[in-house]
Amino acid sequence: MSSTELLVIGNWKMNGSRAALADFARAFSGVSIGCDAGLCVPFTLLAAAQSALLGTELRWGAQDCSEEAEGAFTGDVSAAMIAECRASYVIVGHAERRRVHAESEGQVANKVQRVLACGMTPIVCIGESSEERDANQTKAVLRRQLMQVIRALNHDIRSVVIAYEPLWAIGRGQIASPGLIEEAHGFIADAITFNAKHTAHGVRIIYGGSVTPGNAAAVFTRRLVGGALVGGASLRAEDFMAICHAAATCAQQRLAAWTQ
Ligand code: PGA
């Protein structure tokens, strides 16, 4: 992976429909987006995404998977089932799953392994709550969440995308300040370099939490930000496209700076 490439992932959460997906796909059909990008849809839209997004540069993925391979787990969906829809990405450990479904760090690590075993890329969400930030626990929380995954993968997380999503910035319209994003990304990169078998250069660290077309460029220009995980603003094709274009512009600027 070149360090100039950015990744923009949409997370539709429990929103959308076949009609909305068809409209979204139409807006991207034949359009050059200039960055790596994907859309993580509800399970019921995965098969539709497989056909609708084929004529676009977007890849597609799911928002969760089971930590089990198969069997008597009513209501769950396995990584293999998601892979059958030719998905590229699975979001794992999103704050809403850790909080609402009480997902443990061990479960998150198991899911990451399932996703990798099926040839897809896990997008592992880590981040602190406002209470944890106020109590000066941000680094401890990030380290703990990250270490669980690093250990589970035998200290090689080059096939994983890390999404830093402070809980207090998700769905609030209140983005973390660029300085704070850079600080957290720097801490995560250092933690990877110190604890993995490789440096952080081979790992994409993306930011999530109230990214919009209006603030995307300011996020992308920060050091160590490798892209964005976008919730609300991914529901409108034109907003998501604008964020992808901001990522493409930033990548060109980084490349120009590197080759000067
Ligand atoms: P948001 O969601 O962009 O609506 O804040 C981000 C996320 O939860 O992944």
mmCIF file of C-alpha atoms and ligand atoms in Angstrom:
data_model
loop_
_atom_site.group_PDB
_atom_site.id
_atom_site.type_symbol
_atom_site.label_atom_id
_atom_site.label_comp_id
_atom_site.label_asym_id
_atom_site.label_seq_id
_atom_site.Cartn_x
_atom_site.Cartn_y
_atom_site.Cartn_z
ATOM 1 C CA MET A 1 0.000 0.000 0.000
ATOM 2 C CA SER A 2 1.356 3.401 -0.898
ATOM 3 C CA SER A 3 1.110 5.852 1.975
ATOM 4 C CA THR A 4 -0.565 8.361 -0.336
ATOM 5 C CA GLU A 5 -3.689 6.271 -1.036
ATOM 6 C CA LEU A 6 -6.789 7.036 1.008
ATOM 7 C CA LEU A 7 -9.714 4.782 1.822
ATOM 8 C CA VAL A 8 -13.283 6.043 2.245
ATOM 9 C CA ILE A 9 -15.856 3.615 3.622
ATOM 10 C CA GLY A 10 -19.578 4.346 3.904
ATOM 11 C CA ASN A 11 -21.523 2.793 6.753
ATOM 12 C CA TRP A 12 -25.252 2.795 6.088
ATOM 13 C CA LYS A 13 -26.009 1.319 9.532
ATOM 14 C CA MET A 14 -29.693 0.229 9.674
ATOM 15 C CA ASN A 15 -30.728 2.522 6.840
ATOM 16 C CA GLY A 16 -31.388 2.118 3.150
ATOM 17 C CA SER A 17 -33.469 0.031 0.790
ATOM 18 C CA ARG A 18 -33.040 -1.645 -2.573
ATOM 19 C CA ALA A 19 -34.395 1.483 -4.258
ATOM 20 C CA ALA A 20 -31.996 3.766 -2.353
ATOM 21 C CA LEU A 21 -29.077 1.486 -3.245
ATOM 22 C CA ALA A 22 -30.045 1.499 -6.937
ATOM 23 C CA ASP A 23 -30.142 5.338 -6.910
ATOM 24 C CA PHE A 24 -26.794 5.467 -5.119
ATOM 25 C CA ALA A 25 -25.210 3.075 -7.612
ATOM 26 C CA ARG A 26 -26.560 5.083 -10.547
ATOM 27 C CA ALA A 27 -24.850 8.222 -9.222
ATOM 28 C CA PHE A 28 -21.498 6.397 -9.154
ATOM 29 C CA SER A 29 -21.906 4.490 -12.402
ATOM 30 C CA GLY A 30 -18.993 5.204 -14.748
ATOM 31 C CA VAL A 31 -17.652 7.936 -12.423
ATOM 32 C CA SER A 32 -13.965 8.012 -11.533
ATOM 33 C CA ILE A 33 -13.706 8.539 -7.773
ATOM 34 C CA GLY A 34 -9.932 8.670 -7.456
ATOM 35 C CA CYS A 35 -9.590 6.841 -4.132
ATOM 36 C CA ASP A 36 -10.292 3.412 -2.685
ATOM 37 C CA ALA A 37 -13.897 3.431 -1.540
ATOM 38 C CA GLY A 38 -16.536 1.021 -0.353
ATOM 39 C CA LEU A 39 -20.056 0.929 1.017
ATOM 40 C CA CYS A 40 -21.018 -1.245 3.999
ATOM 41 C CA VAL A 41 -24.708 -2.055 3.751
ATOM 42 C CA PRO A 42 -27.189 -4.038 5.881
ATOM 43 C CA PHE A 43 -26.993 -7.815 5.305
ATOM 44 C CA THR A 44 -30.224 -7.831 3.289
ATOM 45 C CA LEU A 45 -28.690 -5.457 0.735
ATOM 46 C CA LEU A 46 -25.422 -7.344 0.207
ATOM 47 C CA ALA A 47 -26.614 -9.362 -2.767
ATOM 48 C CA ALA A 48 -28.167 -6.244 -4.293
ATOM 49 C CA ALA A 49 -24.893 -4.347 -3.720
ATOM 50 C CA GLN A 50 -23.021 -7.109 -5.532
ATOM 51 C CA SER A 51 -24.991 -6.468 -8.712
ATOM 52 C CA ALA A 52 -25.732 -2.742 -8.332
ATOM 53 C CA LEU A 53 -22.171 -1.595 -7.577
ATOM 54 C CA LEU A 54 -20.441 -3.749 -10.193
ATOM 55 C CA GLY A 55 -20.428 -0.941 -12.763
ATOM 56 C CA THR A 56 -18.900 1.480 -10.261
ATOM 57 C CA GLU A 57 -15.479 1.863 -8.654
ATOM 58 C CA LEU A 58 -17.049 1.209 -5.247
ATOM 59 C CA ARG A 59 -16.533 -2.051 -3.403
ATOM 60 C CA TRP A 60 -19.043 -3.256 -0.854
ATOM 61 C CA GLY A 61 -19.099 -4.877 2.537
ATOM 62 C CA ALA A 62 -21.036 -5.730 5.711
ATOM 63 C CA GLN A 63 -21.241 -4.039 9.104
ATOM 64 C CA ASP A 64 -20.680 -7.080 11.315
ATOM 65 C CA CYS A 65 -20.381 -10.871 11.184
ATOM 66 C CA SER A 66 -20.653 -13.814 13.539
ATOM 67 C CA GLU A 67 -17.632 -14.864 15.562
ATOM 68 C CA GLU A 68 -18.554 -18.469 14.720
ATOM 69 C CA ALA A 69 -17.898 -20.233 11.413
ATOM 70 C CA GLU A 70 -21.325 -21.909 11.107
ATOM 71 C CA GLY A 71 -23.949 -23.802 13.066
ATOM 72 C CA ALA A 72 -26.859 -23.260 15.444
ATOM 73 C CA PHE A 73 -26.628 -19.471 15.858
ATOM 74 C CA THR A 74 -30.080 -18.242 14.966
ATOM 75 C CA GLY A 75 -30.092 -14.829 13.365
ATOM 76 C CA ASP A 76 -26.336 -14.605 12.890
ATOM 77 C CA VAL A 77 -24.520 -14.227 9.565
ATOM 78 C CA SER A 78 -21.104 -15.795 9.019
ATOM 79 C CA ALA A 79 -18.095 -14.229 7.315
ATOM 80 C CA ALA A 80 -18.256 -16.968 4.672
ATOM 81 C CA MET A 81 -21.844 -15.981 3.808
ATOM 82 C CA ILE A 82 -20.733 -12.367 3.393
ATOM 83 C CA ALA A 83 -17.773 -13.422 1.246
ATOM 84 C CA GLU A 84 -20.171 -15.305 -1.010
ATOM 85 C CA CYS A 85 -21.601 -11.912 -1.995
ATOM 86 C CA ARG A 86 -18.073 -10.967 -3.111
ATOM 87 C CA ALA A 87 -17.790 -8.404 -0.329
ATOM 88 C CA SER A 88 -14.410 -6.791 0.293
ATOM 89 C CA TYR A 89 -14.940 -5.331 3.763
ATOM 90 C CA VAL A 90 -16.552 -6.145 7.088
ATOM 91 C CA ILE A 91 -16.770 -3.524 9.843
ATOM 92 C CA VAL A 92 -15.927 -5.183 13.160
ATOM 93 C CA GLY A 93 -16.341 -3.857 16.691
ATOM 94 C CA HIS A 94 -18.262 -0.711 15.758
ATOM 95 C CA ALA A 95 -19.049 1.330 18.876
ATOM 96 C CA GLU A 96 -22.760 0.691 18.385
ATOM 97 C CA ARG A 97 -22.154 -3.056 18.505
ATOM 98 C CA ARG A 98 -19.799 -2.887 21.456
ATOM 99 C CA ARG A 99 -22.295 -0.711 23.344
ATOM 100 C CA VAL A 100 -25.767 -1.918 22.288
ATOM 101 C CA HIS A 101 -24.816 -5.597 21.919
ATOM 102 C CA ALA A 102 -22.182 -5.660 24.664
ATOM 103 C CA GLU A 103 -19.595 -7.116 22.303
ATOM 104 C CA SER A 104 -16.405 -7.977 24.151
ATOM 105 C CA GLU A 105 -12.879 -7.381 22.904
ATOM 106 C CA GLY A 106 -12.424 -11.156 22.649
ATOM 107 C CA GLN A 107 -15.462 -11.420 20.366
ATOM 108 C CA VAL A 108 -14.157 -8.580 18.228
ATOM 109 C CA ALA A 109 -10.807 -10.373 17.858
ATOM 110 C CA ASN A 110 -12.580 -13.631 16.883
ATOM 111 C CA LYS A 111 -14.610 -11.805 14.242
ATOM 112 C CA VAL A 112 -11.478 -10.202 12.801
ATOM 113 C CA GLN A 113 -9.980 -13.682 12.365
ATOM 114 C CA ARG A 114 -13.150 -14.970 10.654
ATOM 115 C CA VAL A 115 -13.167 -12.057 8.209
ATOM 116 C CA LEU A 116 -9.503 -12.549 7.307
ATOM 117 C CA ALA A 117 -9.955 -16.302 6.913
ATOM 118 C CA CYS A 118 -12.612 -15.568 4.284
ATOM 119 C CA GLY A 119 -10.314 -13.286 2.299
ATOM 120 C CA MET A 120 -11.942 -9.959 3.238
ATOM 121 C CA THR A 121 -10.594 -6.879 4.999
ATOM 122 C CA PRO A 122 -11.788 -6.221 8.550
ATOM 123 C CA ILE A 123 -12.295 -2.568 9.447
ATOM 124 C CA VAL A 124 -11.751 -2.639 13.203
ATOM 125 C CA CYS A 125 -13.300 0.275 15.085
ATOM 126 C CA ILE A 126 -11.639 1.506 18.250
ATOM 127 C CA GLY A 127 -12.351 4.634 20.270
ATOM 128 C CA GLU A 128 -13.033 6.135 23.646
ATOM 129 C CA SER A 129 -16.266 7.430 25.196
ATOM 130 C CA SER A 130 -16.541 11.001 26.484
ATOM 131 C CA GLU A 131 -16.366 9.696 30.072
ATOM 132 C CA GLU A 132 -13.148 7.830 29.272
ATOM 133 C CA ARG A 133 -11.670 10.920 27.620
ATOM 134 C CA ASP A 134 -12.637 13.099 30.599
ATOM 135 C CA ALA A 135 -11.011 10.558 32.926
ATOM 136 C CA ASN A 136 -7.798 10.704 30.873
ATOM 137 C CA GLN A 137 -8.282 7.096 29.803
ATOM 138 C CA THR A 138 -8.182 7.582 26.019
ATOM 139 C CA LYS A 139 -4.754 6.040 25.469
ATOM 140 C CA ALA A 140 -5.440 3.133 27.814
ATOM 141 C CA VAL A 141 -8.696 2.339 25.990
ATOM 142 C CA LEU A 142 -7.118 2.577 22.528
ATOM 143 C CA ARG A 143 -4.154 0.449 23.614
ATOM 144 C CA ARG A 144 -6.405 -2.231 25.139
ATOM 145 C CA GLN A 145 -8.709 -2.445 22.112
ATOM 146 C CA LEU A 146 -5.800 -2.486 19.684
ATOM 147 C CA MET A 147 -3.689 -5.008 21.623
ATOM 148 C CA GLN A 148 -6.490 -7.571 21.641
ATOM 149 C CA VAL A 149 -6.427 -7.585 17.840
ATOM 150 C CA ILE A 150 -2.614 -7.456 17.550
ATOM 151 C CA ARG A 151 -2.268 -10.478 19.851
ATOM 152 C CA ALA A 152 -5.047 -12.436 18.117
ATOM 153 C CA LEU A 153 -3.294 -11.959 14.776
ATOM 154 C CA ASN A 154 0.094 -13.034 16.051
ATOM 155 C CA HIS A 155 1.415 -9.464 15.926
ATOM 156 C CA ASP A 156 0.802 -8.961 12.212
ATOM 157 C CA ILE A 157 -2.125 -6.632 11.448
ATOM 158 C CA ARG A 158 -1.097 -5.542 7.937
ATOM 159 C CA SER A 159 -4.332 -6.978 6.498
ATOM 160 C CA VAL A 160 -6.500 -4.950 8.876
ATOM 161 C CA VAL A 161 -7.848 -1.397 8.621
ATOM 162 C CA ILE A 162 -8.063 0.419 11.953
ATOM 163 C CA ALA A 163 -10.846 3.007 12.286
ATOM 164 C CA TYR A 164 -10.395 5.513 15.088
ATOM 165 C CA GLU A 165 -13.928 6.540 16.056
ATOM 166 C CA PRO A 166 -14.306 8.508 19.286
ATOM 167 C CA LEU A 167 -17.781 7.577 20.536
ATOM 168 C CA TRP A 168 -18.657 11.163 21.365
ATOM 169 C CA ALA A 169 -18.135 12.218 17.725
ATOM 170 C CA ILE A 170 -20.327 9.535 16.119
ATOM 171 C CA GLY A 171 -23.609 10.792 14.664
ATOM 172 C CA ARG A 172 -23.454 14.058 16.573
ATOM 173 C CA GLY A 173 -22.490 16.501 13.836
ATOM 174 C CA GLN A 174 -19.572 17.316 16.168
ATOM 175 C CA ILE A 175 -16.304 16.145 14.669
ATOM 176 C CA ALA A 176 -13.157 15.721 16.768
ATOM 177 C CA SER A 177 -10.726 18.586 16.201
ATOM 178 C CA PRO A 178 -8.031 17.955 13.561
ATOM 179 C CA GLY A 179 -5.334 18.234 16.242
ATOM 180 C CA LEU A 180 -7.019 15.651 18.422
ATOM 181 C CA ILE A 181 -7.463 13.302 15.453
ATOM 182 C CA GLU A 182 -3.770 13.627 14.618
ATOM 183 C CA GLU A 183 -2.815 12.962 18.233
ATOM 184 C CA ALA A 184 -4.943 9.797 18.441
ATOM 185 C CA HIS A 185 -3.715 8.523 15.065
ATOM 186 C CA GLY A 186 -0.137 9.174 16.151
ATOM 187 C CA PHE A 187 -0.702 7.195 19.338
ATOM 188 C CA ILE A 188 -2.272 4.292 17.412
ATOM 189 C CA ALA A 189 0.574 4.279 14.869
ATOM 190 C CA ASP A 190 3.172 4.212 17.659
ATOM 191 C CA ALA A 191 1.313 1.420 19.446
ATOM 192 C CA ILE A 192 1.338 -0.626 16.231
ATOM 193 C CA THR A 193 5.033 0.015 15.589
ATOM 194 C CA PHE A 194 5.971 -0.952 19.156
ATOM 195 C CA ASN A 195 3.776 -4.028 19.434
ATOM 196 C CA ALA A 196 3.447 -5.532 15.959
ATOM 197 C CA LYS A 197 6.081 -7.344 13.888
ATOM 198 C CA HIS A 198 6.013 -4.470 11.397
ATOM 199 C CA THR A 199 5.809 -0.685 11.421
ATOM 200 C CA ALA A 200 2.547 1.248 11.170
ATOM 201 C CA HIS A 201 3.334 2.210 7.551
ATOM 202 C CA GLY A 202 1.644 -0.907 6.219
ATOM 203 C CA VAL A 203 -1.580 -0.312 8.178
ATOM 204 C CA ARG A 204 -4.332 2.065 7.177
ATOM 205 C CA ILE A 205 -5.656 4.095 10.077
ATOM 206 C CA ILE A 206 -8.858 5.907 9.133
ATOM 207 C CA TYR A 207 -10.977 8.380 11.117
ATOM 208 C CA GLY A 208 -14.730 8.145 11.738
ATOM 209 C CA GLY A 209 -17.227 10.406 13.498
ATOM 210 C CA SER A 210 -19.303 13.134 11.811
ATOM 211 C CA VAL A 211 -17.214 13.356 8.633
ATOM 212 C CA THR A 212 -19.034 15.488 6.045
ATOM 213 C CA PRO A 213 -18.177 17.102 2.696
ATOM 214 C CA GLY A 214 -17.566 20.316 4.658
ATOM 215 C CA ASN A 215 -14.894 18.954 7.010
ATOM 216 C CA ALA A 216 -13.408 16.008 5.052
ATOM 217 C CA ALA A 217 -10.499 17.941 3.522
ATOM 218 C CA ALA A 218 -9.422 19.212 6.954
ATOM 219 C CA VAL A 219 -9.432 15.620 8.268
ATOM 220 C CA PHE A 220 -7.573 14.146 5.298
ATOM 221 C CA THR A 221 -4.779 16.693 5.383
ATOM 222 C CA ARG A 222 -3.802 15.610 8.907
ATOM 223 C CA ARG A 223 -0.734 13.438 9.208
ATOM 224 C CA LEU A 224 -1.354 9.683 9.566
ATOM 225 C CA VAL A 225 -5.013 9.906 8.519
ATOM 226 C CA GLY A 226 -5.469 7.189 5.903
ATOM 227 C CA GLY A 227 -9.112 7.819 5.080
ATOM 228 C CA ALA A 228 -12.548 7.976 6.674
ATOM 229 C CA LEU A 229 -15.413 5.840 7.916
ATOM 230 C CA VAL A 230 -18.546 7.790 7.070
ATOM 231 C CA GLY A 231 -21.990 7.154 8.576
ATOM 232 C CA GLY A 232 -24.702 9.755 8.024
ATOM 233 C CA ALA A 233 -23.013 11.497 5.087
ATOM 234 C CA SER A 234 -22.755 8.205 3.178
ATOM 235 C CA LEU A 235 -26.526 8.028 2.783
ATOM 236 C CA ARG A 236 -26.517 10.759 0.118
ATOM 237 C CA ALA A 237 -24.558 9.811 -2.998
ATOM 238 C CA GLU A 238 -23.477 13.400 -3.694
ATOM 239 C CA ASP A 239 -22.141 13.876 -0.169
ATOM 240 C CA PHE A 240 -20.277 10.572 -0.240
ATOM 241 C CA MET A 241 -18.880 11.407 -3.678
ATOM 242 C CA ALA A 242 -17.681 14.817 -2.412
ATOM 243 C CA ILE A 243 -15.857 13.107 0.470
ATOM 244 C CA CYS A 244 -14.245 10.646 -1.961
ATOM 245 C CA HIS A 245 -13.126 13.541 -4.155
ATOM 246 C CA ALA A 246 -11.639 15.315 -1.114
ATOM 247 C CA ALA A 247 -9.679 12.101 -0.413
ATOM 248 C CA ALA A 248 -8.487 11.956 -4.023
ATOM 249 C CA THR A 249 -7.333 15.591 -3.930
ATOM 250 C CA CYS A 250 -5.482 15.029 -0.683
ATOM 251 C CA ALA A 251 -3.766 11.931 -2.104
ATOM 252 C CA GLN A 252 -2.582 13.951 -5.117
ATOM 253 C CA GLN A 253 -1.221 16.654 -2.818
ATOM 254 C CA ARG A 254 0.619 14.051 -0.718
ATOM 255 C CA LEU A 255 2.098 12.483 -3.835
ATOM 256 C CA ALA A 256 3.220 15.891 -5.109
ATOM 257 C CA ALA A 257 4.836 16.664 -1.744
ATOM 258 C CA TRP A 258 6.624 13.295 -1.768
ATOM 259 C CA THR A 259 7.972 13.639 -5.277
ATOM 260 C CA GLN A 260 9.178 17.243 -4.930
HETATM 261 P P1 PGA B 1 -21.267 9.333 11.482
HETATM 262 O O1 PGA B 1 -21.029 7.777 11.792
HETATM 263 O O2 PGA B 1 -20.433 9.676 10.268
HETATM 264 O O3 PGA B 1 -22.742 9.437 11.214
HETATM 265 O O4 PGA B 1 -20.832 10.082 12.670
HETATM 266 C C1 PGA B 1 -19.740 7.208 11.688
HETATM 267 C C2 PGA B 1 -19.799 5.763 12.106
HETATM 268 O O5 PGA B 1 -20.503 5.440 13.059
HETATM 269 O O6 PGA B 1 -19.139 4.905 11.499
#
